[in-house]
Amino acid sequence: MSDLGTAEFDIIVIGAGPQGLVAAKTFLQLSPATSILILDSNKSIGGVWAKENLYPGLKTNNQLGTFEFTDFNLLDVCPGQVCRGEHIPGEVAHEYLFKYAQHFDLLRRVRFGHRVVTAEHLSGDDGGWKLTVVHAIGDGQISKGDDVSTVQQEVTATISTSKLVVATGITSTPMPISISGAASFSNPLLTFGDFRRDASRLLDDPNIKHVAVYGSAKPAYDAVYAFAARSIQVTWIIRESGHGPVYMSPSHIYLGPFRVWFEPLITIRPLSWFSPCIWGDSDGFGSVRRLLHETRIGQWIVGQFWKKLGADIVKQTGIRDKGPEVEKLVPKEEAFWYGTGISILNYDTDIHQFVQDGTVRIVRRDIDCLDGKSIIFEGSSDTKGEKVDVDAVVCSTGWRWDTGIDFLPKTKHADLGIPSADHTPAQKEHWSNLDAQADAEILERFPMLAHGPGLHDDERVIPKPEDPLVATSADEKLKAEPEKQRREELTPWRLFRGIAPPANPKRDLVFLGMMASLQMVLRSELAALWAYAYLNHELGPLLPL
């Protein structure tokens, strides 16, 4: 059973991934007497790199040297398992994080299999939070022939904390599958979150000979490669109406005559000047940034830089030269618009070879519906559309960007800066005015942003906790349309420095790891230090909103 009872803690950290671990470690180093509890819904340490999330072939985008904390050398604790110039296998990443937690005495503070359902702000002078936590217990098994199922019972605990650190990240909960006919699809239908846990079973199943992978970002690449490497036929579906493929770069690229390591490029200060960053002037080169982003000649230089970078990535991966099928993986827009969506080709062999030899077929079409064992693509008004029979479907269509926690009271959502559709009219007006002011300033400083690509976000809806992961029928999918129509009402994340709520005078809550970064580990350490100072009122007043 859960041993939490009605316990109280100084700090509760939600999430035992890299960001949650370094936050807990940092707080304990600076205040050793602090009582800290770490809650995680997984069964093991690591978040994305938890043992149960490791699928065959998973590696970090990082090569050795950029996936380790500054005070904990990976080669010292995982000797001989990875060499310079190699991407880090998922098993090594998990082992490294486990040993990090072990070394800094964090393991005894972690409760695995604990899912935070609600977080209610306490109204007293000292603030604080009351959490409702669900924990699955019971390891008993019932055997029916060859079928062995685990019997579990959920128990609920209520715990309190003076300060709350939410470090659940942005790849914790997959977006629900909302394809018409999904509930009646007779073969395995998985989100990428399911795939992470079930990959080995699927890959070893002799009955699975043809799968469909739906999506075009890095997780979709991983799923395609995993199946194709096992000689399983793959139909790779990329929506024609969607954002299209992302840029996938080699680990090293040539910029002119120079061969450079792609990943650390963002830490080179002169290259950072080409990105539209509202805090960029703090590096002391504001005049250079203004020249590049506020003048016609500067904007031309910035545009040429990003055009050249994208063209070099495409050229050096060869996707325009490997035939018309591989050419379907060329991104729609210039690299400038992809940001951290640019990823790394970190596979043992050339993934494009599977497309060339026919193991992988790329289909740039929208799905109309699922029917039995078939995928039916959208067709013209006088055709039914193409039909493909598959043994399984993996949907890599993005992640919920909220925390999955119901923060109470809902009237405080605007103060917390979390995605919400529950703002009052006065709050909507207040933030609408601030948004307009911010947009005006940003577009004045970075006019290029006013002429973005014609991308559309048709997934901007946060499912309610009670919503099914899969639409149960075509009729129920239609009923869900009003929920999709609310997407424009949902607010974005609005956090000071990407960490602190905009209006939280008690300073008893921070969100860590709620943004993507190629330098995740470095960012995590810096964010943990900033969060400690903020929570302990060691920073000056934030700008009033």
XYZ file of C-alpha atoms in Angstrom:
545
model
C 0.000 0.000 0.000
C 0.976 3.607 -0.346
C 2.747 4.842 2.793
C 1.833 8.468 2.221
C -1.288 8.664 4.335
C -1.942 12.344 4.988
C 1.735 13.287 5.118
C 3.084 16.833 4.824
C 6.314 17.828 3.103
C 8.343 20.967 2.556
C 8.612 20.289 -1.180
C 6.956 17.792 -3.481
C 8.452 17.237 -6.927
C 6.145 15.672 -9.505
C 8.264 13.773 -12.008
C 11.372 11.602 -11.597
C 12.902 12.395 -14.975
C 16.134 14.362 -15.437
C 14.495 17.708 -14.556
C 12.750 16.430 -11.440
C 15.860 14.633 -10.206
C 18.205 17.591 -10.628
C 15.649 19.882 -8.974
C 15.383 17.628 -5.907
C 19.152 17.220 -5.741
C 19.736 20.982 -6.028
C 17.210 21.826 -3.306
C 18.737 19.251 -0.951
C 22.262 20.498 -1.559
C 21.233 24.066 -0.760
C 18.899 23.142 2.119
C 19.848 19.669 3.432
C 17.148 19.647 6.120
C 14.331 20.019 3.593
C 11.785 17.210 3.544
C 11.310 16.317 -0.127
C 9.041 13.794 -1.789
C 9.269 12.840 -5.476
C 6.174 11.378 -7.122
C 6.193 9.611 -10.474
C 3.568 7.578 -12.304
C 6.202 5.327 -13.872
C 7.571 2.170 -12.280
C 11.212 3.253 -12.429
C 13.482 6.269 -12.502
C 14.102 8.395 -15.567
C 10.830 9.816 -16.927
C 11.163 9.379 -20.694
C 14.153 7.185 -19.883
C 12.316 5.004 -17.348
C 13.068 1.333 -17.897
C 9.550 0.531 -19.102
C 9.753 3.315 -21.719
C 12.851 1.934 -23.447
C 12.055 0.439 -26.833
C 14.565 -1.357 -29.083
C 16.989 1.013 -30.763
C 16.146 4.022 -28.578
C 19.047 6.451 -28.239
C 19.465 10.014 -27.120
C 19.768 12.720 -29.744
C 22.733 13.782 -27.639
C 26.139 12.327 -28.178
C 28.445 11.570 -25.292
C 29.344 14.782 -23.500
C 26.023 16.619 -23.692
C 23.776 14.225 -21.768
C 25.300 14.453 -18.325
C 25.122 16.764 -15.364
C 28.091 18.977 -14.616
C 28.894 17.200 -11.350
C 28.265 13.600 -12.428
C 30.388 12.244 -15.278
C 28.687 9.568 -17.364
C 31.872 7.693 -18.258
C 32.773 7.409 -14.581
C 29.520 5.640 -13.658
C 28.825 3.801 -16.932
C 32.371 2.902 -18.083
C 32.844 1.183 -21.422
C 29.185 1.427 -22.442
C 29.451 4.347 -24.853
C 32.316 5.989 -26.698
C 33.089 9.494 -27.835
C 31.095 10.428 -30.903
C 28.324 7.930 -30.147
C 24.714 8.527 -29.240
C 23.789 7.168 -25.814
C 21.600 4.033 -25.829
C 18.380 4.280 -23.841
C 19.550 1.601 -21.418
C 22.669 3.615 -20.599
C 20.656 6.821 -20.166
C 18.383 5.003 -17.702
C 21.323 3.522 -15.815
C 23.013 6.930 -15.612
C 19.911 8.579 -14.153
C 19.401 5.700 -11.724
C 22.967 6.030 -10.460
C 22.550 9.815 -10.255
C 19.503 9.349 -8.033
C 21.337 6.728 -6.017
C 24.474 8.847 -5.567
C 22.560 11.897 -4.358
C 20.300 9.874 -2.046
C 17.104 10.517 -4.001
C 15.810 6.963 -4.461
C 14.416 6.668 -0.954
C 12.472 9.861 -1.536
C 10.735 8.602 -4.704
C 7.311 6.959 -4.790
C 6.801 5.183 -8.094
C 3.401 4.383 -9.537
C 1.881 7.479 -7.927
C -0.211 9.688 -10.185
C -1.207 13.184 -9.046
C -4.835 13.822 -9.990
C -5.567 17.207 -8.411
C -3.564 20.010 -6.856
C -5.564 22.428 -4.702
C -4.038 25.682 -3.550
C -4.379 26.297 0.178
C -5.863 29.614 1.155
C -3.851 30.238 4.336
C -1.282 32.964 4.804
C 1.561 30.553 4.030
C -0.023 29.101 0.893
C 0.923 25.543 -0.017
C -0.801 22.745 -1.899
C -2.993 19.755 -1.168
C -2.535 16.910 -3.631
C -4.805 13.995 -4.419
C -2.616 11.057 -5.418
C -3.712 7.733 -6.901
C -1.515 4.690 -6.392
C -2.009 1.257 -7.954
C -1.275 -1.588 -5.563
C -1.373 -5.350 -5.780
C 0.954 -7.711 -7.606
C -1.279 -10.736 -7.543
C -1.716 -12.595 -10.817
C -4.564 -14.619 -12.243
C -3.660 -17.224 -14.833
C -6.155 -18.403 -17.431
C -4.317 -20.800 -19.679
C -1.525 -18.823 -21.291
C -3.073 -15.493 -20.288
C -1.601 -13.998 -17.157
C -3.096 -10.743 -15.927
C -2.064 -8.562 -13.031
C -4.644 -7.718 -10.399
C -4.338 -4.164 -9.163
C -6.362 -1.931 -6.942
C -6.130 1.846 -6.848
C -5.905 3.641 -3.551
C -6.086 7.384 -3.034
C -4.049 9.489 -0.659
C -4.173 13.172 0.213
C -0.870 14.861 0.977
C 0.184 18.451 1.564
C 3.300 20.416 0.708
C 4.529 23.929 1.337
C 5.973 24.188 -2.165
C 5.207 22.298 -5.355
C 7.561 21.592 -8.261
C 5.861 20.232 -11.391
C 8.478 18.530 -13.571
C 6.303 16.270 -15.703
C 7.796 17.513 -18.966
C 6.093 17.791 -22.337
C 6.275 14.167 -23.526
C 4.416 12.451 -20.705
C 0.899 11.935 -22.067
C 0.177 11.301 -25.752
C -2.623 13.059 -27.564
C -5.714 10.860 -27.846
C -6.466 8.986 -31.037
C -9.440 10.597 -32.704
C -9.696 8.733 -36.000
C -13.179 7.700 -37.038
C -13.699 3.964 -36.536
C -10.854 3.655 -34.031
C -12.868 1.757 -31.415
C -13.919 -0.903 -33.903
C -10.428 -1.398 -35.324
C -9.724 -5.063 -34.718
C -5.909 -4.973 -34.582
C -3.598 -3.203 -32.122
C -4.030 0.580 -32.225
C -1.481 2.428 -30.125
C -0.351 5.906 -29.266
C 3.411 6.407 -29.213
C 3.212 6.227 -25.420
C 1.767 2.719 -25.773
C 4.411 1.824 -28.344
C 7.202 2.718 -25.926
C 5.927 0.094 -23.500
C 4.715 -2.541 -25.974
C 7.368 -2.301 -28.692
C 9.201 -5.510 -27.823
C 5.968 -7.510 -27.812
C 4.892 -6.073 -31.165
C 8.270 -6.545 -32.776
C 8.428 -10.186 -31.666
C 4.849 -11.034 -32.650
C 4.991 -13.325 -35.741
C 1.462 -12.245 -36.690
C 2.510 -8.625 -37.177
C 3.902 -8.403 -40.683
C 2.620 -5.014 -41.807
C 2.183 -1.936 -39.615
C 1.169 1.658 -40.196
C 2.960 4.526 -38.465
C 0.999 7.784 -38.414
C 3.067 10.923 -37.889
C 6.238 12.587 -39.116
C 8.256 13.862 -36.128
C 11.184 12.088 -34.441
C 9.053 9.541 -32.519
C 7.476 8.445 -35.811
C 10.954 8.029 -37.313
C 11.895 5.848 -34.330
C 8.835 3.628 -34.724
C 9.361 3.273 -38.476
C 12.999 2.331 -37.981
C 12.235 -0.164 -35.213
C 9.763 -2.102 -37.371
C 11.707 -1.849 -40.622
C 14.905 -3.042 -38.935
C 12.994 -6.240 -38.093
C 11.925 -6.591 -41.769
C 8.325 -5.708 -40.921
C 6.528 -3.912 -43.734
C 5.688 -0.303 -42.834
C 3.166 2.092 -44.330
C 4.329 5.485 -43.105
C 1.423 7.933 -43.162
C 2.143 11.667 -43.160
C -0.926 13.899 -43.288
C -1.057 16.071 -46.376
C -3.030 18.633 -44.371
C -0.563 18.621 -41.473
C 2.788 20.206 -40.768
C 4.717 17.654 -42.788
C 8.068 16.031 -41.984
C 10.583 17.678 -39.671
C 14.226 18.345 -40.459
C 16.345 15.346 -39.499
C 20.001 16.261 -39.360
C 23.139 14.146 -39.199
C 24.975 14.557 -35.914
C 27.620 16.605 -37.746
C 26.999 18.901 -40.691
C 29.121 21.099 -42.904
C 28.638 24.854 -42.639
C 30.722 26.012 -45.570
C 34.088 24.263 -45.265
C 33.644 23.550 -41.548
C 32.337 20.244 -40.210
C 30.490 21.079 -37.004
C 28.702 19.131 -34.287
C 25.076 20.124 -34.816
C 23.798 19.765 -31.265
C 26.009 22.362 -29.490
C 25.459 24.963 -32.216
C 22.817 26.700 -30.113
C 25.383 27.361 -27.382
C 27.628 29.320 -29.768
C 26.771 32.947 -29.035
C 27.135 34.417 -32.546
C 24.782 31.783 -33.947
C 22.197 32.605 -31.264
C 21.897 36.092 -32.769
C 20.013 34.604 -35.731
C 17.125 33.452 -33.518
C 14.305 35.828 -32.506
C 14.793 35.866 -28.732
C 13.123 38.569 -26.660
C 15.735 38.157 -23.903
C 18.668 38.219 -26.289
C 19.796 41.733 -25.388
C 20.942 40.470 -21.991
C 24.045 38.966 -23.632
C 25.368 42.468 -24.329
C 24.957 42.248 -28.102
C 21.578 43.928 -28.444
C 22.879 46.221 -31.179
C 23.854 43.219 -33.290
C 20.452 41.644 -32.821
C 18.692 44.864 -33.757
C 20.790 45.092 -36.893
C 19.914 41.512 -37.858
C 16.210 41.546 -37.041
C 15.042 45.137 -37.437
C 16.701 46.167 -40.692
C 16.025 44.941 -44.205
C 19.600 43.891 -44.835
C 19.744 42.137 -41.469
C 16.526 40.243 -42.120
C 17.906 39.158 -45.489
C 21.055 37.859 -43.774
C 18.983 35.976 -41.165
C 16.782 34.505 -43.873
C 19.793 33.372 -45.891
C 21.370 31.796 -42.805
C 18.322 29.657 -42.052
C 17.736 28.849 -45.714
C 21.338 27.698 -46.001
C 21.123 25.640 -42.802
C 17.974 23.850 -43.972
C 19.381 23.299 -47.462
C 22.598 21.885 -46.014
C 20.674 19.456 -43.806
C 18.606 18.273 -46.775
C 21.659 17.980 -49.010
C 23.794 16.139 -46.478
C 21.045 13.625 -45.670
C 20.573 13.107 -49.399
C 16.793 12.931 -49.252
C 16.436 14.768 -52.562
C 18.849 12.368 -54.259
C 17.563 8.992 -53.058
C 14.515 8.734 -55.248
C 10.971 10.134 -55.319
C 9.796 8.101 -52.331
C 12.536 9.355 -49.996
C 11.975 12.874 -51.328
C 8.571 12.804 -49.627
C 10.498 13.408 -46.372
C 11.647 16.883 -47.445
C 10.161 19.413 -44.963
C 7.569 21.884 -46.205
C 9.094 25.035 -44.754
C 12.477 26.569 -44.027
C 14.357 25.443 -40.921
C 13.716 28.812 -39.226
C 10.135 27.756 -38.473
C 10.905 24.368 -36.897
C 12.903 25.422 -33.843
C 13.458 22.487 -31.526
C 11.434 20.301 -33.901
C 14.705 19.770 -35.788
C 16.049 16.405 -34.699
C 18.931 14.000 -35.256
C 19.402 10.858 -37.360
C 20.873 8.665 -34.638
C 20.240 5.218 -36.129
C 22.698 2.371 -36.634
C 21.923 2.212 -40.360
C 20.439 4.530 -42.984
C 16.686 4.735 -42.375
C 16.189 5.953 -45.941
C 17.462 2.611 -47.253
C 14.272 0.978 -45.994
C 12.268 3.367 -48.155
C 14.444 2.687 -51.164
C 14.188 -1.096 -50.897
C 10.403 -1.018 -50.399
C 10.284 -2.101 -46.750
C 8.801 1.317 -45.963
C 6.186 2.986 -48.138
C 5.473 6.663 -47.490
C 1.902 7.871 -47.998
C 1.284 11.627 -47.949
C -2.486 11.416 -47.471
C -5.066 12.130 -44.773
C -6.871 9.223 -43.114
C -10.619 9.127 -43.611
C -11.378 6.304 -41.173
C -10.436 2.901 -39.817
C -12.554 -0.065 -40.805
C -11.954 -3.527 -39.358
C -8.302 -4.156 -40.167
C -8.093 -1.445 -42.786
C -7.033 2.170 -43.085
C -9.099 4.113 -45.590
C -7.549 7.291 -46.921
C -9.459 10.353 -47.945
C -10.358 10.385 -51.627
C -11.976 12.752 -54.025
C -15.711 13.302 -53.997
C -16.248 10.567 -56.583
C -13.931 7.952 -55.097
C -13.955 6.021 -51.863
C -10.251 6.433 -51.258
C -7.383 3.969 -51.065
C -7.620 1.099 -48.577
C -4.668 -0.555 -46.817
C -4.860 -3.586 -44.532
C -2.442 -3.559 -41.605
C -1.734 -5.682 -38.531
C -1.160 -2.725 -36.196
C -1.210 1.079 -36.166
C 1.077 3.356 -34.154
C -0.129 6.962 -33.908
C 2.678 9.417 -33.236
C 0.549 12.545 -33.343
C 1.989 14.609 -30.519
C 1.715 15.029 -26.775
C -0.614 16.803 -24.438
C 1.221 19.943 -23.439
C -0.587 20.369 -20.133
C 0.485 18.586 -16.964
C -2.505 16.243 -16.750
C -3.154 17.591 -13.247
C -6.395 19.337 -12.378
C -5.398 22.540 -10.581
C -7.971 23.931 -8.179
C -9.645 26.305 -7.908
C -10.101 26.795 -11.640
C -10.572 30.529 -11.140
C -6.830 30.689 -10.394
C -5.751 29.188 -13.732
C -5.000 32.627 -15.166
C -2.764 33.416 -12.186
C -0.936 30.115 -12.586
C -0.296 30.607 -16.307
C -1.394 27.093 -17.262
C -3.345 26.107 -20.421
C -7.004 26.563 -19.584
C -10.460 27.196 -20.996
C -11.750 28.403 -17.628
C -10.764 32.045 -17.597
C -13.384 34.534 -16.465
C -14.423 37.290 -18.904
C -12.310 39.776 -16.942
C -9.283 37.453 -17.092
C -9.756 36.930 -20.825
C -9.869 40.660 -21.423
C -6.815 41.257 -19.215
C -4.711 38.677 -21.016
C -6.017 39.646 -24.426
C -4.746 43.176 -23.820
C -1.380 41.866 -22.626
C -1.134 39.527 -25.609
C -1.819 42.406 -27.975
C 0.899 44.494 -26.322
C 3.350 41.590 -26.433
C 2.554 40.815 -30.072
C 3.069 44.429 -31.045
C 6.460 44.586 -29.322
C 7.626 41.206 -30.634
C 6.596 41.929 -34.215
C 8.265 45.332 -34.064
C 11.517 43.731 -32.911
C 11.214 40.633 -35.117
C 9.146 41.516 -38.198
C 9.954 38.151 -39.838
C 7.560 36.469 -37.419
C 4.630 38.292 -39.009
C 5.094 36.308 -42.208
C 5.091 32.758 -40.919
C 4.229 29.647 -42.903
C 0.643 28.568 -43.413
C 0.747 25.953 -40.696
C -2.351 25.227 -38.688
C -2.655 23.648 -35.262
C -5.619 21.299 -35.371
C -4.753 19.455 -32.190
C -5.011 22.349 -29.736
C -7.395 20.720 -27.330
C -6.683 19.368 -23.894
C -8.662 16.185 -23.263
C -10.533 16.054 -20.018
C -9.309 13.394 -17.570
C -12.492 11.391 -18.092
C -12.243 11.459 -21.905
C -11.453 8.071 -23.486
C -8.071 7.771 -25.140
C -9.785 6.565 -28.281
C -13.021 7.848 -29.762
C -15.450 4.972 -29.281
C -17.302 5.337 -32.558
C -17.788 7.587 -35.541
C -20.890 8.996 -33.868
C -19.000 9.777 -30.686
C -16.234 11.341 -32.710
C -18.796 13.710 -34.160
C -20.033 14.456 -30.668
C -16.466 15.338 -29.721
C -16.225 18.018 -32.391
C -17.512 20.776 -30.058
C -14.593 19.910 -27.794
C -12.226 20.473 -30.707
C -13.932 23.719 -31.491
C -12.926 25.023 -28.044
C -9.262 24.776 -28.951
C -9.105 28.454 -29.833
C -10.379 29.251 -26.339
C -7.511 27.436 -24.682
C -4.765 29.640 -23.388
C -1.065 28.949 -23.968
C 1.463 28.438 -21.223
C 2.208 31.839 -19.668
C 5.130 31.398 -17.285
C 7.737 33.925 -16.197
C 11.064 32.688 -17.587
C 9.186 29.566 -18.606
C 9.115 28.548 -14.929
C 7.101 30.737 -12.558
C 3.362 31.543 -12.558
C 2.688 35.150 -13.544
C 0.719 35.943 -10.376
C 1.702 33.828 -7.389
C 2.764 36.043 -4.470
C 3.229 33.024 -2.183
C 5.902 31.710 -4.537
C 4.936 28.147 -3.763
C 4.764 26.688 -7.290
C 7.105 26.288 -10.258
C 6.927 24.348 -13.523
C 10.184 22.874 -14.785
C 10.933 21.265 -18.130
C 7.828 22.624 -19.854
C 9.732 23.583 -22.991
C 11.857 21.703 -25.497
C 15.585 22.290 -25.742
C 18.492 20.629 -27.519
C 20.504 21.305 -24.351
C 18.067 19.670 -21.947
C 20.543 18.752 -19.205
C 22.240 22.143 -19.052
C 18.865 23.895 -19.071
C 17.617 21.599 -16.287
C 20.475 22.509 -13.959
C 20.068 26.230 -14.553
C 16.292 26.040 -14.141
C 16.661 24.164 -10.842
C 18.917 26.875 -9.411
C 16.570 29.639 -10.557
C 13.559 27.780 -9.145
C 15.225 27.359 -5.746
C 15.940 31.080 -5.555
C 12.386 31.925 -6.623
C 10.687 29.552 -4.177
C 12.800 30.891 -1.321
C 12.126 34.559 -2.147
C 15.755 35.176 -3.025
C 14.880 36.878 -6.298
C 13.606 40.402 -6.614
C 9.993 41.167 -7.512
C 8.755 39.916 -10.859
C 7.407 42.349 -13.399
C 3.761 43.146 -12.595
C 1.125 41.847 -14.964
